[in-house]
Every structure is written in C-alpha cells, then in structure tokens.
Short mmCIF file of C-alpha atoms and ligand atoms in Angstrom, two decimals:
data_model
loop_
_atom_site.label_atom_id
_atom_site.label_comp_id
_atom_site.label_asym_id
_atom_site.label_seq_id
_atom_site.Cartn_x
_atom_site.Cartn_y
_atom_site.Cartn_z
CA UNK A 1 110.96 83.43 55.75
CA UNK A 2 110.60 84.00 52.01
CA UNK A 3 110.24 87.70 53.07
CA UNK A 4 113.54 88.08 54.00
CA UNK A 5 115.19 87.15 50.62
CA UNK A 6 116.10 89.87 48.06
CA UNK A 7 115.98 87.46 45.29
CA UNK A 8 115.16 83.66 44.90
CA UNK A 9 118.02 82.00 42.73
CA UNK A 10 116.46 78.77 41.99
CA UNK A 11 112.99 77.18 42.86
CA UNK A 12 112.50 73.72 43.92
CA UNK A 13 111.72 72.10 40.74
CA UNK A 14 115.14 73.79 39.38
CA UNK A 15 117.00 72.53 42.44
CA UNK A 16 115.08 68.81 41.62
CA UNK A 17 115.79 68.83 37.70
CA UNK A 18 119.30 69.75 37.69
CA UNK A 19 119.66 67.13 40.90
CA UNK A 20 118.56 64.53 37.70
CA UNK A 21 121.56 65.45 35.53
CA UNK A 22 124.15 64.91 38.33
CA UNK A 23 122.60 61.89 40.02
CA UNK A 24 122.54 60.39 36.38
CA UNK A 25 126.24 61.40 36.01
CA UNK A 26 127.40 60.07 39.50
CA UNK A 27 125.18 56.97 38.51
CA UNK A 28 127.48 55.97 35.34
CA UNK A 29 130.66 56.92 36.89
CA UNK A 30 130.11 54.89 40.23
CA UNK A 31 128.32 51.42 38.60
CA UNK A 32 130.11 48.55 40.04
CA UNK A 33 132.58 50.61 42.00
CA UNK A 34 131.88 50.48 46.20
CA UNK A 35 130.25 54.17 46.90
CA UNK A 36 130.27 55.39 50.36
CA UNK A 37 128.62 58.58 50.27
CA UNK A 38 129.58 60.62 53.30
CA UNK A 39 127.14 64.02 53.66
CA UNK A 40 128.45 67.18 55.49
CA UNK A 41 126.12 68.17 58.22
CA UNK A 42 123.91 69.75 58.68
CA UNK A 43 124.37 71.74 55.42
CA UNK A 44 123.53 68.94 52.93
CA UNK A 45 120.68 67.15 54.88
CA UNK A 46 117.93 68.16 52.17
CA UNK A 47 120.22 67.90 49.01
CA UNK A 48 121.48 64.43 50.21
CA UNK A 49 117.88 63.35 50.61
CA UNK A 50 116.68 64.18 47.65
CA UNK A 51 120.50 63.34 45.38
CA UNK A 52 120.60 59.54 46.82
CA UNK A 53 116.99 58.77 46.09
CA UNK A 54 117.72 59.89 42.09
CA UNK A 55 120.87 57.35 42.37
CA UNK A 56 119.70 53.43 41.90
CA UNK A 57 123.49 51.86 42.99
CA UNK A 58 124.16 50.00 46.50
CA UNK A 59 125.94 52.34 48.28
CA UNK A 60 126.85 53.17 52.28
CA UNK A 61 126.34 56.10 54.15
CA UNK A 62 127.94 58.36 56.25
CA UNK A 63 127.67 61.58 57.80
CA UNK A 64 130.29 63.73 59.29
CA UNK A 65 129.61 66.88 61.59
CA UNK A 66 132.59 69.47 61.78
CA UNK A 67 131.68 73.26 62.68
CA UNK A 68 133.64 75.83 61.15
CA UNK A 69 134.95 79.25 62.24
CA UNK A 70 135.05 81.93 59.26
CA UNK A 71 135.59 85.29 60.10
CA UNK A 72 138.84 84.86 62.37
CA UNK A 73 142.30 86.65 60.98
CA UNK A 74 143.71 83.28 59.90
CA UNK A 75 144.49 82.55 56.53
CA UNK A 76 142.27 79.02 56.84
CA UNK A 77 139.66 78.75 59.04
CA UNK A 78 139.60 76.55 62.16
CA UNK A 79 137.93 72.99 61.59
CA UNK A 80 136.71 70.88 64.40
CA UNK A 81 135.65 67.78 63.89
CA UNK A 82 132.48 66.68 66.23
CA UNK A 83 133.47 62.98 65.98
CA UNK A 84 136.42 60.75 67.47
CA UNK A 85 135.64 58.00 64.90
CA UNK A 86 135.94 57.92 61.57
CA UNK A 87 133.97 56.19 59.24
CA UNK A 88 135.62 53.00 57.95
CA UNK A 89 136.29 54.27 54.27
CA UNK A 90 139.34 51.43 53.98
CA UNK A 91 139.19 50.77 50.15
CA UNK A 92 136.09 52.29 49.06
CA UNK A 93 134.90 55.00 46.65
CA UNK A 94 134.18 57.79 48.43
CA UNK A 95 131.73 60.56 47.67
CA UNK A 96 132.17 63.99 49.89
CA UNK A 97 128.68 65.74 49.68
CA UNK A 98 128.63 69.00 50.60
CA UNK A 99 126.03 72.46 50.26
CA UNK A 100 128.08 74.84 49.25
CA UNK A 101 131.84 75.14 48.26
CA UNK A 102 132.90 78.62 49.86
CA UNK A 103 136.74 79.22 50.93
CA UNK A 104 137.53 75.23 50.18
CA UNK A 105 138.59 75.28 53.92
CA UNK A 106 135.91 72.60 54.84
CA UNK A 107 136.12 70.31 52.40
CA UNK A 108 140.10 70.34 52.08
CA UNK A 109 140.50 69.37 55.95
CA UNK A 110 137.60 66.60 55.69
CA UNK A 111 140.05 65.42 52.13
CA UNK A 112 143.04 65.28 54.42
CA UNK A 113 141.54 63.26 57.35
CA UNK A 114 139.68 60.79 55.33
CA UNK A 115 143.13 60.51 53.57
CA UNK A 116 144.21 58.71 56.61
CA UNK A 117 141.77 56.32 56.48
CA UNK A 118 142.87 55.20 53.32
CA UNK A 119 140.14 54.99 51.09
CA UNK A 120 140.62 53.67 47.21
CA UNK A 121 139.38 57.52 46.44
CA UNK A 122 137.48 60.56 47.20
CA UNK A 123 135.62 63.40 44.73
CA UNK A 124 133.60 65.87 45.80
CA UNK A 125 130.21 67.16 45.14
CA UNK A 126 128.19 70.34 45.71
CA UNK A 127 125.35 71.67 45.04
CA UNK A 128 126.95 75.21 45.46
CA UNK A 129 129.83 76.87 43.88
CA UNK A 130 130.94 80.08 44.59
CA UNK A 131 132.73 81.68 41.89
CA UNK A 132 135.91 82.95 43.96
CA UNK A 133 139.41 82.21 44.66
CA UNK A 134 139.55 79.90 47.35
CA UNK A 135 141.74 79.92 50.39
CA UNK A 136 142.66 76.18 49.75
CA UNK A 137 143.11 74.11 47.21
CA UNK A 138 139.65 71.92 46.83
CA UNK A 139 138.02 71.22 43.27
CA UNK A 140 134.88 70.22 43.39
CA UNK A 141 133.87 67.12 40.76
CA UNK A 142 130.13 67.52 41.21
CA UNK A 143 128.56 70.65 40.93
CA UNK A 144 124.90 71.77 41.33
CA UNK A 145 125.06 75.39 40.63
CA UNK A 146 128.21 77.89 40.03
CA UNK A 147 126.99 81.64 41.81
CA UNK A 148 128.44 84.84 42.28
CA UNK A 149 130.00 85.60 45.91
CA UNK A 150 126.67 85.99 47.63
CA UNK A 151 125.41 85.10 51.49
CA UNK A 152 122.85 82.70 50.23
CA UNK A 153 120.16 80.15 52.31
CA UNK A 154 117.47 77.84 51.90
CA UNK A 155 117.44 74.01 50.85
CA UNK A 156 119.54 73.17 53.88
CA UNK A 157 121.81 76.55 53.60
CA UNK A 158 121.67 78.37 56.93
CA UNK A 159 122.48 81.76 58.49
CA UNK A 160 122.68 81.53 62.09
CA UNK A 161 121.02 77.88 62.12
CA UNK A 162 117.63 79.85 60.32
CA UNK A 163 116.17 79.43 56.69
CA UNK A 164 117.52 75.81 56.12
CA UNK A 165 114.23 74.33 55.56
CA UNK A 166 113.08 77.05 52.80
CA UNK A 167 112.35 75.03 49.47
CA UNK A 168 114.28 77.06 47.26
CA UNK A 169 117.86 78.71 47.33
CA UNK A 170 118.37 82.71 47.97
CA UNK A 171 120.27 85.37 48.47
CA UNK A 172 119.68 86.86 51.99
CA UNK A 173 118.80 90.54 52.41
CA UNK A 174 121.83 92.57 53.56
CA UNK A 175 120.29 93.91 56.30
CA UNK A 176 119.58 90.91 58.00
CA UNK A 177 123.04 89.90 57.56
CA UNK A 178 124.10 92.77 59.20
CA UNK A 179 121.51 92.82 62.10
CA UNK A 180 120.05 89.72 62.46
CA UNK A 181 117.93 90.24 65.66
CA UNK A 182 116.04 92.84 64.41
P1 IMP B 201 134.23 76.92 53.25
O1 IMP B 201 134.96 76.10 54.30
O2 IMP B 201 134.60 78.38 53.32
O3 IMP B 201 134.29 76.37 51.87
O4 IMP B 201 132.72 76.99 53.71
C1 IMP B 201 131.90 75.93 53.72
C2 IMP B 201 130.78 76.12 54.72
O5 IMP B 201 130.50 77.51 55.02
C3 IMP B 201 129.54 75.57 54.12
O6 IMP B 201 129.40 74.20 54.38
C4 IMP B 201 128.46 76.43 54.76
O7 IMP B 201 128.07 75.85 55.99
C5 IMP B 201 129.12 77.75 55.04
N1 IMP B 201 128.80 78.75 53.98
C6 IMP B 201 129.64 79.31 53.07
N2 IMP B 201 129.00 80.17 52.27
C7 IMP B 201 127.71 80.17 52.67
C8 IMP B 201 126.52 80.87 52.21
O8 IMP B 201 126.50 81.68 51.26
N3 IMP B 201 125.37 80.59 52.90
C9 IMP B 201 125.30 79.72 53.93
N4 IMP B 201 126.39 79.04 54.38
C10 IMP B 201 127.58 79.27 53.76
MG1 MG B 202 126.50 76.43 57.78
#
C-alpha cells in the first residue's frame, strides 16, 4: 500500500504528537461544559480513536454516516444522510469531528441539520485542511494539519474505500487516481 504513495506527509508519531496539542486545547476549552463528540464516518474512525483517548473529560458519543457525491456539475455536492434519527444534541456542546475539510460541503450540511436539533453549540475539528476556497461557508475550529490541494489517504483517508488503514497520511500517486484498477 505504501508503494502506491508519491510522498508520505506525516508519519504516525507526527499524526500522534500534534493529536497532543489539540486534545490538550479541546481539553481546556470543553472542562465543565457537556461535550458530545459526534465523528464523521467512516473518514475519522482512526483519528477519533486515537483524539478521545488524549482527552480526560466525560463526554458522549456519536457517529453520523452521510455519503457524499463530488464530481457532479452542481455548485454543492449532494449529501445524504444514512440515518433517520438524529442524535439527541438538545443543549449540549457539540464537537463535529471530521478527516479532512475539502469543499466545506460535508460539514456545512451536517452544521445545518444538527442546527435543528438545537444544540447549546457546535465547532468543528479536522485533522485535514485543505488550503482552498471552499464551495461553502464552513471554518473549521480544530485543525490537525493545513495541506496544499492534494488527493491524499491513509489514517482513515480513503480512495475508493482503499488505504484507510495505512499508519501515516499521503499523497496518492496520480496514476492510480486516474486508473485505479490497474
Ligand atoms: P467536502 O464535503 O468537499 O469538504 O469533502 C469532505 C469529504 O470528502 C471528506 O470527509 C472525505 O471523505 C472526502 N475527501 C476530500 N478530500 C479528500 C482527499 O484528499 N482524500 C480522501 N478523501 C477526501
Ligand atoms: Mg471518503
């Protein structure tokens, strides 16, 4: 798998030290508040893991699916959300984690419908930035790593569903990008 990347960006114990630094950050800013951390499958399955057990605060958590379409003509892509129920964020602190923040189109329509479930307030946090303009309007609060505009996988960062259990972050090689099955 490592084969296939034209560069690693950061190595595991880069990924685990800087994860340190925000979950000491989140940490402060969250003490005595009520933190339900909701986590953005299946992207930020190994970056939750490892972010929660470096944060020492009662908290809840959630995870919501959605699958998103990129590619298509419209301006935002199409969200769908995988469940019919919510979780019950009434009045609490909540935490969006996410892997990467691309277009913003994810993250802004999981913001709006949590919005109707009226919690006391929601920030966002990363572990990837892409330095871009985005499509919509999403700031992230937490973020991991700012990197160029680069297909990237590993750490729970997938291209066609491959690569997300790779230990370190990379930048894919073209090619494969542009023929996968071969
Ligand atoms: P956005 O809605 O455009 O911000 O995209 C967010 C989602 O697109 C992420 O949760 C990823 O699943 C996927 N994505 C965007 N950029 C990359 C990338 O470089 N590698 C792998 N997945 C990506
Ligand atoms: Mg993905």
């Amino acid at each position: 798998m490592q084969a296939d990347l034209e560069r690693v960006l950061f190595d595991e114990p880069t990924i685990l030290r800087r994860l340190d630094e925000i979950a000491t950050q989140i940490s402060e800013d969250y003490r005595g508040r009520e933190l339900t951390v909701i986590a953005i499958l299946n992207g930020s399955l190994m970056f939750m893991a490892d972010l929660l057990r470096r944060i020492p605060l009662p908290l809840k958590l959630d995870c919501l699916s959605v699958a998103s379409y990129h590619g298509k003509a419209q301006t935002s892509g199409e969200v769908i959300f995988k469940q019919i129920a919510l979780p019950d964020v009434m009045d609490r602190h909540v935490l969006l984690l996410d892997d990467i923040l691309d277009s913003g189109g994810t993250l802004s329509a999981i913001r709006e419908k949590l919005q109707t479930a009226k919690p006391r307030s929601i920030r966002i946090c990363v572990l990837l930035q892409k330095k871009k303009a985005r499509q919509q309007p999403v700031d992230a609060d937490y973020v991991g790593f700012e990197i160029e505009d680069e297909f990237v996988v590993g750490y729970g960062l997938d291209f066609m569903e491959r690569y997300r259990n790779l230990p370190c972050i990379g930048v894919l090689r073209k090619e494969l990008i542009a023929r996968p099955n071969e």
